Short mmCIF file of C-alpha atoms in Angstrom, two decimals:
data_model
loop_
_atom_site.label_atom_id
_atom_site.label_comp_id
_atom_site.label_asym_id
_atom_site.label_seq_id
_atom_site.Cartn_x
_atom_site.Cartn_y
_atom_site.Cartn_z
CA SER E 1 86.63 94.69 114.83
CA ALA E 2 87.58 98.03 116.49
CA LEU E 3 91.19 97.77 114.68
CA LEU E 4 89.89 96.94 111.25
CA ARG E 5 87.36 99.61 111.19
CA SER E 6 90.10 101.95 112.36
CA VAL E 7 92.90 101.25 109.97
CA SER E 8 90.73 100.31 106.63
CA HIS E 9 90.78 103.88 105.44
CA ASP E 10 94.40 104.32 106.36
CA LEU E 11 95.35 101.11 104.43
CA ARG E 12 93.19 101.60 101.64
CA THR E 13 93.98 105.28 100.75
CA PRO E 14 98.04 104.90 99.94
CA LEU E 15 97.55 101.46 98.20
CA ALA E 16 94.79 103.19 95.92
CA THR E 17 97.30 105.75 95.23
CA ILE E 18 100.24 103.21 94.44
CA ARG E 19 98.03 101.28 92.31
CA ALA E 20 96.70 104.34 90.29
CA VAL E 21 100.36 105.80 89.80
CA THR E 22 101.93 102.32 88.97
CA SER E 23 99.01 101.83 86.61
CA ASP E 24 99.72 105.00 84.63
CA LEU E 25 103.57 104.51 84.57
CA GLN E 26 103.05 101.07 82.95
CA SER E 27 100.46 102.53 80.13
CA ASP E 28 101.63 104.10 77.15
CA THR E 29 101.05 107.64 78.55
CA PRO E 30 104.14 109.76 77.67
CA TYR E 31 105.66 111.49 80.58
CA ASP E 32 108.59 113.92 80.93
CA GLU E 33 111.18 112.95 83.01
CA ASP E 34 110.30 115.59 85.89
CA THR E 35 106.63 114.23 86.01
CA ARG E 36 107.78 110.45 86.28
CA ARG E 37 110.24 111.52 88.94
CA GLU E 38 107.36 113.25 90.96
CA LEU E 39 104.91 110.32 90.38
CA LEU E 40 107.86 107.83 91.65
CA GLU E 41 108.28 110.08 94.65
CA LEU E 42 104.60 109.84 95.42
CA VAL E 43 104.63 106.12 95.31
CA ALA E 44 107.83 106.24 97.85
CA ASP E 45 105.93 108.68 100.19
CA GLU E 46 102.72 106.42 100.22
CA ALA E 47 104.93 103.30 100.67
CA GLU E 48 106.52 104.87 103.65
CA ARG E 49 103.05 105.94 105.11
CA LEU E 50 102.21 102.24 104.74
CA ASP E 51 105.38 101.31 106.75
CA ARG E 52 104.47 103.74 109.36
CA LEU E 53 100.87 102.45 109.83
CA VAL E 54 102.14 98.60 110.08
CA ALA E 55 104.85 99.76 112.53
CA ASN E 56 102.11 101.31 114.74
CA LEU E 57 100.17 98.02 114.61
CA LEU E 58 103.05 96.07 115.67
CA SER E 59 103.84 98.21 118.33
CA LEU E 60 99.98 98.25 119.25
CA SER E 61 100.10 94.35 119.26
CA ARG E 62 103.32 94.35 121.78
CA ILE E 63 101.68 96.80 124.05
CA GLU E 64 98.59 94.60 124.24
CA ALA E 65 100.83 91.69 124.84
CA GLY E 66 102.91 93.57 127.49
CA ALA E 67 105.95 92.97 125.34
CA LEU E 68 107.01 96.70 124.92
CA ALA E 69 110.35 96.66 126.62
CA PRO E 70 112.88 99.22 125.47
CA ASP E 71 116.33 98.28 124.18
CA ARG E 72 118.01 101.37 125.97
CA SER E 73 120.95 103.29 124.75
CA ALA E 74 122.40 106.80 124.52
CA VAL E 75 119.87 108.53 122.12
CA ALA E 76 120.77 112.19 120.70
CA LEU E 77 117.39 113.66 120.50
CA ASP E 78 118.50 116.42 118.23
CA GLU E 79 119.84 114.08 115.71
CA LEU E 80 116.74 112.27 115.76
CA ALA E 81 114.09 114.96 115.66
CA ALA E 82 115.93 116.62 112.67
CA HIS E 83 116.32 113.24 110.83
CA ALA E 84 112.45 112.57 111.41
CA VAL E 85 111.77 116.19 110.06
CA LYS E 86 113.87 115.73 106.95
CA ARG E 87 112.31 112.23 106.33
CA LEU E 88 108.81 113.60 106.56
CA GLY E 89 109.45 116.40 104.86
CA ARG E 90 106.81 116.08 101.99
CA LEU E 91 103.97 115.81 104.66
CA PHE E 92 104.61 119.60 105.35
CA GLN E 93 104.28 121.00 101.87
CA GLY E 94 102.84 124.60 102.18
CA ARG E 95 103.76 124.72 105.93
CA ARG E 96 107.17 125.42 107.62
CA VAL E 97 108.81 123.29 110.17
CA GLN E 98 110.86 125.35 112.83
CA LEU E 99 113.27 123.39 114.89
CA ASP E 100 114.10 124.84 118.55
CA LEU E 101 116.61 122.42 119.91
CA ALA E 102 118.97 123.51 122.71
CA SER E 103 122.39 123.51 121.79
CA ASP E 104 123.51 121.83 124.92
CA LEU E 105 121.05 119.06 124.77
CA PRO E 106 121.91 115.92 126.66
CA LEU E 107 121.55 112.45 125.59
CA VAL E 108 118.54 110.66 126.66
CA ASP E 109 118.37 107.12 127.94
CA GLY E 110 115.94 105.16 125.51
CA ASP E 111 115.10 102.86 122.57
CA TYR E 112 116.11 104.94 119.34
CA THR E 113 113.61 103.00 116.99
CA GLN E 114 110.71 103.44 119.74
CA ILE E 115 111.56 107.11 120.22
CA GLU E 116 111.67 107.88 116.66
CA LEU E 117 108.14 106.23 116.46
CA VAL E 118 107.01 108.68 118.78
CA VAL E 119 108.48 111.78 117.04
CA SER E 120 107.25 110.53 113.88
CA ASN E 121 103.76 109.95 114.99
CA LEU E 122 103.59 113.48 116.59
CA LEU E 123 104.89 115.02 113.55
CA GLU E 124 102.40 113.27 111.29
CA ASN E 125 99.56 114.18 113.66
CA ALA E 126 100.88 117.91 113.56
CA ALA E 127 100.97 117.71 109.66
CA ARG E 128 97.25 116.32 109.45
CA HIS E 129 95.99 119.19 111.59
CA SER E 130 98.00 122.23 110.50
CA PRO E 131 96.50 124.80 107.89
CA ASP E 132 98.35 125.78 104.95
CA GLY E 133 100.90 128.62 105.64
CA SER E 134 101.38 127.76 109.33
CA ILE E 135 104.40 126.80 111.14
CA VAL E 136 105.15 123.47 113.11
CA ARG E 137 107.47 123.97 115.87
CA VAL E 138 109.56 121.10 117.21
CA GLY E 139 111.81 121.74 120.28
CA ALA E 140 113.73 120.18 123.04
CA ARG E 141 115.31 121.34 126.25
CA ALA E 142 116.72 119.66 129.48
CA THR E 143 115.05 120.03 132.93
CA GLY E 144 116.82 118.50 135.57
CA GLU E 145 117.33 114.84 135.20
CA LEU E 146 114.58 114.62 132.32
CA VAL E 147 114.68 115.92 128.52
CA GLU E 148 111.43 117.57 127.48
CA THR E 149 110.32 117.41 123.73
CA TRP E 150 107.43 118.97 122.15
CA VAL E 151 105.73 119.25 118.77
CA GLU E 152 103.53 122.40 118.44
CA ASP E 153 100.87 123.21 115.31
CA GLU E 154 98.69 126.06 114.78
CA GLY E 155 95.65 123.93 113.96
CA SER E 156 92.13 123.95 115.60
CA GLY E 157 93.22 122.98 118.96
CA ILE E 158 91.93 120.41 121.22
CA ALA E 159 88.85 120.61 123.72
CA PRO E 160 89.95 120.45 127.41
CA PHE E 161 87.74 117.22 127.89
CA GLU E 162 89.83 115.56 125.10
CA ARG E 163 92.91 116.12 126.38
CA GLU E 164 93.08 112.68 128.05
CA ARG E 165 91.01 110.77 126.07
CA ILE E 166 92.83 111.20 122.86
CA PHE E 167 95.57 109.02 124.30
CA GLU E 168 93.24 106.05 124.28
CA PRO E 169 93.52 103.39 121.49
CA PHE E 170 91.10 104.17 118.59
CA ARG E 171 90.12 107.61 120.02
CA ARG E 172 89.85 110.15 117.15
CA GLY E 173 89.59 113.97 117.58
CA ASP E 174 86.94 115.82 115.90
CA GLY E 175 87.15 115.76 112.09
CA SER E 176 90.40 113.57 112.35
CA THR E 177 90.77 110.86 109.71
CA SER E 178 93.83 109.18 111.65
CA SER E 179 93.66 105.46 112.80
CA GLY E 180 93.39 106.37 116.15
CA VAL E 181 96.38 104.29 117.39
CA GLY E 182 99.49 106.92 117.10
CA LEU E 183 98.83 108.78 120.29
CA ALA E 184 98.00 105.51 122.07
CA ILE E 185 101.21 104.23 121.01
CA CYS E 186 103.44 107.39 121.90
CA LYS E 187 101.88 107.32 125.45
CA ALA E 188 102.70 103.58 126.08
CA VAL E 189 106.15 104.02 124.59
CA ILE E 190 106.88 107.09 126.56
CA GLU E 191 105.61 105.44 129.78
CA ALA E 192 107.59 102.33 129.24
CA HIS E 193 110.71 104.66 129.30
CA GLY E 194 109.76 106.13 132.59
CA GLY E 195 108.54 109.33 131.17
CA THR E 196 105.23 111.58 130.72
CA ILE E 197 103.06 112.79 127.82
CA GLY E 198 100.70 115.23 127.60
CA VAL E 199 99.14 118.10 125.69
CA ASP E 200 98.49 121.70 126.11
CA ALA E 201 95.80 122.88 123.81
CA THR E 202 93.12 125.59 123.42
CA PRO E 203 90.40 125.33 120.63
CA GLY E 204 91.28 127.53 117.88
CA SER E 205 94.91 128.19 119.00
CA GLY E 206 96.60 124.99 118.15
CA ALA E 207 98.18 121.94 119.95
CA ARG E 208 101.48 121.50 121.98
CA PHE E 209 102.16 117.92 122.58
CA HIS E 210 105.21 117.42 124.87
CA PHE E 211 106.72 114.31 126.53
CA THR E 212 109.83 113.66 128.86
CA LEU E 213 112.50 111.12 128.70
CA PRO E 214 115.28 110.35 131.43
CA ARG E 215 118.80 111.63 130.72
CA TRP E 216 121.57 109.34 129.78
CA HIS E 217 124.43 108.82 132.41
CA ASP E 218 127.86 107.43 131.15
CA ASN E 219 128.17 105.53 134.59
CA GLY E 220 125.49 103.15 133.79
CA ARG E 221 122.40 105.70 133.48
#
């Protein structure tokens, strides 16, 4: 019941957009080529949004079944982060994304698909809470045997008492319209990799989500 209440809005909104656009395109309304392309891009964006939601729900089911076992390999975090930012670019219209990835960033030991899900969820969360004209910063650096990655926004921030609770399933921050599963999945994935995740935030000054992953070693990790 909690799951259905949580995701019903997230499922209905992109579906309504896709139905409306496809209905318009099937009608006799004359559209110029640029408008048609823009409408088709909107459908593609909403379909991808649905795909991310389904991926989150599948991950949540694996977490609850105790089956979230990372398929580990050497992962280039800089390439993964840059790809995720590019893929989700339309979410940041009216905002700017700034990459601060260390040039000597080592490979990490992890599951590429699961880590990409974490980064995508954090980026989508930042886009949701960032005001127009603001900057979202994505960075990564090595700290000993770990690599720390962060996504920072200039939104309204998070109250201190919410900093742990927001990683619980179906927990939403004040004014949030998310399904409430993304951050819980991020926490489960990072902890399954032996890392940690947290948030530094002060109301009115934005939020900085950060997580760590172990470095990859050529001699078998």
